[in-house]
Coordinates of C-alpha atoms and ligand atoms in Angstrom, one line a residue:
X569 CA -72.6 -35.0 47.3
X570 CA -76.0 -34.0 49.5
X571 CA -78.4 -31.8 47.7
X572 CA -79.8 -28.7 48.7
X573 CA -83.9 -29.3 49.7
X574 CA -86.5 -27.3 50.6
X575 CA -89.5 -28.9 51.8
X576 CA -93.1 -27.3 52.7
X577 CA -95.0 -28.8 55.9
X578 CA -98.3 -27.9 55.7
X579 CA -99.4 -29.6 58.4
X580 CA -102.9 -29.6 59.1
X581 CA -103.9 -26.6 56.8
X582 CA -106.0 -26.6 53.8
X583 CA -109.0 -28.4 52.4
X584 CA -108.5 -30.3 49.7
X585 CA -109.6 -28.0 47.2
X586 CA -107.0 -25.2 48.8
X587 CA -104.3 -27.7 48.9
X588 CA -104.7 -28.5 45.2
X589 CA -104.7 -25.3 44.4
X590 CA -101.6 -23.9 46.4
X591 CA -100.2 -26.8 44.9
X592 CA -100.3 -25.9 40.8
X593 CA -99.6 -22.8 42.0
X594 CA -96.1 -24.0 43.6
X595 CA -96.1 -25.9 40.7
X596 CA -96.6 -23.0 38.1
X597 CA -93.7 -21.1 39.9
X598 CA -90.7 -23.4 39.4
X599 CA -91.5 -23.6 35.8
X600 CA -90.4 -20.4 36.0
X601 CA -87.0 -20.5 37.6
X602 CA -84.0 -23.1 37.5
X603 CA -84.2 -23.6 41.5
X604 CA -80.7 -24.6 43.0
X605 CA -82.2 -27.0 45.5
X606 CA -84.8 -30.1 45.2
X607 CA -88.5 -28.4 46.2
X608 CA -91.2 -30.9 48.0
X609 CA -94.1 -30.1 49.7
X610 CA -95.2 -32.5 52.6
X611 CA -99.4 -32.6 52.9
X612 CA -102.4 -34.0 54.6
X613 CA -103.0 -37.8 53.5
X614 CA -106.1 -36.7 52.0
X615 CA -104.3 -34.2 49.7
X616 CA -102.1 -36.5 48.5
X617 CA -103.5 -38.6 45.5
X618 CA -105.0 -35.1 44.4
X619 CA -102.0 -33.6 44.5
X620 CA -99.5 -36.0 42.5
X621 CA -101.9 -35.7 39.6
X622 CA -101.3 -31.6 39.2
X623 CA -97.7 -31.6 39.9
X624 CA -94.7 -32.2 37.7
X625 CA -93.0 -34.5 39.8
X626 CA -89.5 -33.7 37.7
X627 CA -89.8 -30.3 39.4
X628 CA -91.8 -31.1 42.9
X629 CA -91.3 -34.0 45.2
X630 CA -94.4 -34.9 47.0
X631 CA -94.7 -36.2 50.5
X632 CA -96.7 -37.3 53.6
X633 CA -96.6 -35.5 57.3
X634 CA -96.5 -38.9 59.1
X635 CA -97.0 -42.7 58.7
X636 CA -97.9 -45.6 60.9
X637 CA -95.6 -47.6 62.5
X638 CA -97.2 -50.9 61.1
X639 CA -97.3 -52.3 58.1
X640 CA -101.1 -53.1 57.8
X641 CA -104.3 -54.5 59.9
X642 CA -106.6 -53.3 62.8
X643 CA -105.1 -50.2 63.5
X644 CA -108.4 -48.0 62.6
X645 CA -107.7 -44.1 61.5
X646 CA -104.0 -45.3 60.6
X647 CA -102.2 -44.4 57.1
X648 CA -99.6 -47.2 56.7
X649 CA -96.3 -46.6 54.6
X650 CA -97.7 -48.7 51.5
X651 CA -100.5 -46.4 51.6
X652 CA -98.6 -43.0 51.2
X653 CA -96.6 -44.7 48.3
X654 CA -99.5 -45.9 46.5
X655 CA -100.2 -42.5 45.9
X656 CA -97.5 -41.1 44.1
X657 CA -95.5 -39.8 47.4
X658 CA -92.1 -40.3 47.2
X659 CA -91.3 -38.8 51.6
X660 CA -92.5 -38.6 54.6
X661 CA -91.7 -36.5 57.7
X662 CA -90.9 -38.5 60.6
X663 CA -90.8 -37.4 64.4
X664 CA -92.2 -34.3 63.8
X665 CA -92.1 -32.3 67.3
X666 CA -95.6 -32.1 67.1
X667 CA -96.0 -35.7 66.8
X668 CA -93.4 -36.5 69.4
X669 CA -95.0 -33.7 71.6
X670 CA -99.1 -34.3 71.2
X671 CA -99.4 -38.1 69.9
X672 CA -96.6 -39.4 72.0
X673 CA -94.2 -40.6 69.4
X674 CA -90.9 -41.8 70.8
X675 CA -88.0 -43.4 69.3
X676 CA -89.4 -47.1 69.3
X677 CA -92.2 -46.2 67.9
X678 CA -90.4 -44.1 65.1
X679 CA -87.7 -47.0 64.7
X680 CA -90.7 -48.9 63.1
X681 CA -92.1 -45.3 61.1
X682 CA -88.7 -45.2 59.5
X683 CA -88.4 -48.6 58.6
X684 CA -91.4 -48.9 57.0
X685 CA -91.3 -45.8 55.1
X686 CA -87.4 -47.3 53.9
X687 CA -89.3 -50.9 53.2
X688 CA -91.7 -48.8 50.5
X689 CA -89.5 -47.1 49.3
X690 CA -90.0 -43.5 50.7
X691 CA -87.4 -40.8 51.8
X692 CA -87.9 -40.2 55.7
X693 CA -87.4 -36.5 56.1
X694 CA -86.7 -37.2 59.8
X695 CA -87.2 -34.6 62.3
X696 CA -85.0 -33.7 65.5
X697 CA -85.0 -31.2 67.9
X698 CA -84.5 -29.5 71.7
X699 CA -87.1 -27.9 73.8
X700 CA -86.0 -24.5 74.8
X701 CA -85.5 -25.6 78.6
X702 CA -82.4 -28.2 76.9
X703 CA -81.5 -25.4 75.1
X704 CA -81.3 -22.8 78.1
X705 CA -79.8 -25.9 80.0
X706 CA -77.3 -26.2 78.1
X707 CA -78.3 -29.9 77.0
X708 CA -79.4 -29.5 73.6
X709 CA -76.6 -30.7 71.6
X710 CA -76.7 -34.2 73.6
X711 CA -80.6 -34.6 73.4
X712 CA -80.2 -34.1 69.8
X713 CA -77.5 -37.1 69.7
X714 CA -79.7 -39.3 71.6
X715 CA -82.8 -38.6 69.2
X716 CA -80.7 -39.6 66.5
X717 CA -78.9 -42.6 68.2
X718 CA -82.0 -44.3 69.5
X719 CA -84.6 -43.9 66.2
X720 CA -81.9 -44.3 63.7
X721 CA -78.5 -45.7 64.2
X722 CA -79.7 -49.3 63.9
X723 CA -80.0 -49.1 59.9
X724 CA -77.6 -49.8 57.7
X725 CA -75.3 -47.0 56.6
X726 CA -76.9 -47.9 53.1
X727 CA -80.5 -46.9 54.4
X728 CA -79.0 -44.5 57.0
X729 CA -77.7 -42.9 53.4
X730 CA -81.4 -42.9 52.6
X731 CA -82.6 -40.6 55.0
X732 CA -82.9 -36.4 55.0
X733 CA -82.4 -35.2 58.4
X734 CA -84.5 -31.3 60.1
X735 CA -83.1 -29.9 62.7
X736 CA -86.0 -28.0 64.2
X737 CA -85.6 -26.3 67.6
X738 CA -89.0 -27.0 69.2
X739 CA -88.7 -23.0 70.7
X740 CA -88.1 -22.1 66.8
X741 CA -90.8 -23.6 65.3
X742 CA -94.4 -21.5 64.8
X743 CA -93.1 -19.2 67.5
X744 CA -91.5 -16.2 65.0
X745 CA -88.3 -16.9 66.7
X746 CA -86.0 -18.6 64.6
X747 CA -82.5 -19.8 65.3
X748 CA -79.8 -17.5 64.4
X749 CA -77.7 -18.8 61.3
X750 CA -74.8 -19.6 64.2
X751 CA -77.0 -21.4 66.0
X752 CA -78.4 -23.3 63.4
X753 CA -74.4 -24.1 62.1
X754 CA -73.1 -25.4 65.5
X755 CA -76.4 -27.7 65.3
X756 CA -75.8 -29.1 61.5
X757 CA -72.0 -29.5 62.2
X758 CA -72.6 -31.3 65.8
X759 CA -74.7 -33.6 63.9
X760 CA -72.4 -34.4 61.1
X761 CA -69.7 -35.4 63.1
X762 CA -72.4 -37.3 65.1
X763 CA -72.7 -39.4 62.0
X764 CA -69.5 -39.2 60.4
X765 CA -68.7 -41.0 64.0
X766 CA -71.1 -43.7 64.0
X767 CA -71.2 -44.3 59.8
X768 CA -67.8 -42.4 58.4
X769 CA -67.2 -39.4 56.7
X770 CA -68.4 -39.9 53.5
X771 CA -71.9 -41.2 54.9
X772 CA -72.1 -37.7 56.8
X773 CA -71.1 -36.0 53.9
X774 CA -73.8 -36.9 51.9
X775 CA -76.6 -36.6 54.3
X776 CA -78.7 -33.2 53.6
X777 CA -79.6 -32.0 56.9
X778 CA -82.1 -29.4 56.6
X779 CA -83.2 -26.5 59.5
X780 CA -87.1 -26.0 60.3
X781 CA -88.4 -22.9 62.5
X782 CA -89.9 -20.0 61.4
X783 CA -88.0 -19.9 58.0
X784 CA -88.8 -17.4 55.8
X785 CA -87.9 -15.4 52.9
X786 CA -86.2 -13.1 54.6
X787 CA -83.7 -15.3 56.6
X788 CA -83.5 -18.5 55.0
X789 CA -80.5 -17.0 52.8
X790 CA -78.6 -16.7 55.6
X791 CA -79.6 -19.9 56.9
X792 CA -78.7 -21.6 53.6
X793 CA -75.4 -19.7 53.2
X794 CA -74.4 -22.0 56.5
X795 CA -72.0 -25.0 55.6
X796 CA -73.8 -27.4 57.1
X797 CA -77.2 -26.4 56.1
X798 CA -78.9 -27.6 53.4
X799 CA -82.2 -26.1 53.3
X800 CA -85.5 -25.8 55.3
X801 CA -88.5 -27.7 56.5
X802 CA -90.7 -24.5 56.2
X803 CA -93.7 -24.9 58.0
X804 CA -95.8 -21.2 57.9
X805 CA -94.2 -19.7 55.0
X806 CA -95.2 -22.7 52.9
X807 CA -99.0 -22.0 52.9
X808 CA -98.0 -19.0 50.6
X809 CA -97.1 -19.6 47.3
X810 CA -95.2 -16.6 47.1
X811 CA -93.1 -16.6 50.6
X812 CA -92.4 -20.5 49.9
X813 CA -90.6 -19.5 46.2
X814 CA -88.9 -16.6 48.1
X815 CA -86.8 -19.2 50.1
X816 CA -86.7 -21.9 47.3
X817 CA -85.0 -18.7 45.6
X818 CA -83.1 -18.2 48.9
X819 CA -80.3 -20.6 47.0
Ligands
PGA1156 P1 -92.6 -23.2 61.0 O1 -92.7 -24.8 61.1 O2 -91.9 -22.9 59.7 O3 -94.1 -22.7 60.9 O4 -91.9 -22.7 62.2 C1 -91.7 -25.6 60.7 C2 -92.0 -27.0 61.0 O5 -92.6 -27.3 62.0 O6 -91.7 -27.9 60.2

């Protein structure tokens, strides 16, 4: 069956020294509760090493916000998918709005991001989402189709098994105005069947599919209490040690 996840995006917050420490302190606080989900906090490449070494990573899944989409060479300023693993990461967000948005990813390019990231062995935590103009239009359910179609329904159903899906409304995310919980639903169950059409029920079944925008402590419960939401990409709210636990605790 698909697990529950919630998974922190810090983006590009933090120094090092910050990030270590918000990270023992996430770290400190699941010691302290039997969370009903898997908790995993995404952070900048040069976090990473730093951060595996003061986590528990029986309690805290550690991952990357991005990788390149090739394996190794003259690509200067790049962080291949070898890389990330040699540090202890175990995901990586892929096709992050942001990235789509401001570095030009598309779905070739991402094709190669996720591949590589299955090749070494890393969890995509692949992101997907509508602008509000599709949603206003009225297309958002079929540009979420074709987002998934196009980066990912050339792999396997064994590697498409691999895979955490985030549904983050592009409107939802940073802006304070988060999905409602229907919205969110009619989103995760569109996408099931999505897959359940391409890859069969029990594929679909067993693909966590998380929401992303503005999550927080006080509506991720009602989020979460969707059926076909299984936790949060939480962006904001997972700079705080505090408001992240309050939705970890949201299960
Ligand atoms: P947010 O970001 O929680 O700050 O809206 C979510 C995300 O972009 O992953």
């Amino acid at each position: 069956m698909r697990k529950n996840i919630v998974a922190g995006n810090w983006k590009m917050n933090t120094t090092l020294q910050e990030g270590v420490k918000l990270a023992k302190e996430v770290n400190e606080e699941l010691k302290k509760v039997t969370p009903k989900c898997e908790v995993v906090i995404c952070v900048p490449f040069t976090h990473l090493a730093s951060v595996n070494g003061v986590i528990d990573s029986n309690n805290l899944g550690l991952g990357a916000e991005n990788c390149a989409d090739h394996k190794s060479g003259a690509y200067t300023g790049e962080i291949s998918a070898a890389m990330v693993a040699s540090t202890g990461a175990t995901h990586v967000i892929l096709g992050h709005s942001e990235r789509r948005q401001y570095y030009g990813e598309n779905s070739e390019i991402l094709k190669e991001k996720v591949n590589l990231a299955l090749a070494n062995g890393l969890t995509p935590i692949f992101c997907i989402g509508e602008v509000l103009e599709q949603r206003e239009n009225g297309s958002y359910l079929e540009v979420v189709k074709a987002q998934i179609e196009e980066a990912l329904f050339g792999l396997s159903p064994e590697d498409f098994g691999k895979l955490i899906l985030a549904y983050e409304p592009v409107w939802a995310i940073g802006t304070g105005k988060t999905a409602t919980d229907d919205q969110a639903e009619e989103m995760h169950a569109f996408i099931r069947g999505v897959i359940a059409d391409k890859y069969g029920k029990e594929v679909a079944d067993n693909t966590s599919i998380l929401y992303g925008g503005s999550c927080k402590p006080t509506n991720a419960a009602a989020l979460f209490a969707k059926p076909n939401v299984d936790g949060g990409l939480i962006g904001g709210a997972s700079l705080d040690a505090e408001s992240f636990m309050g939705i970890v605790n949201a299960f």
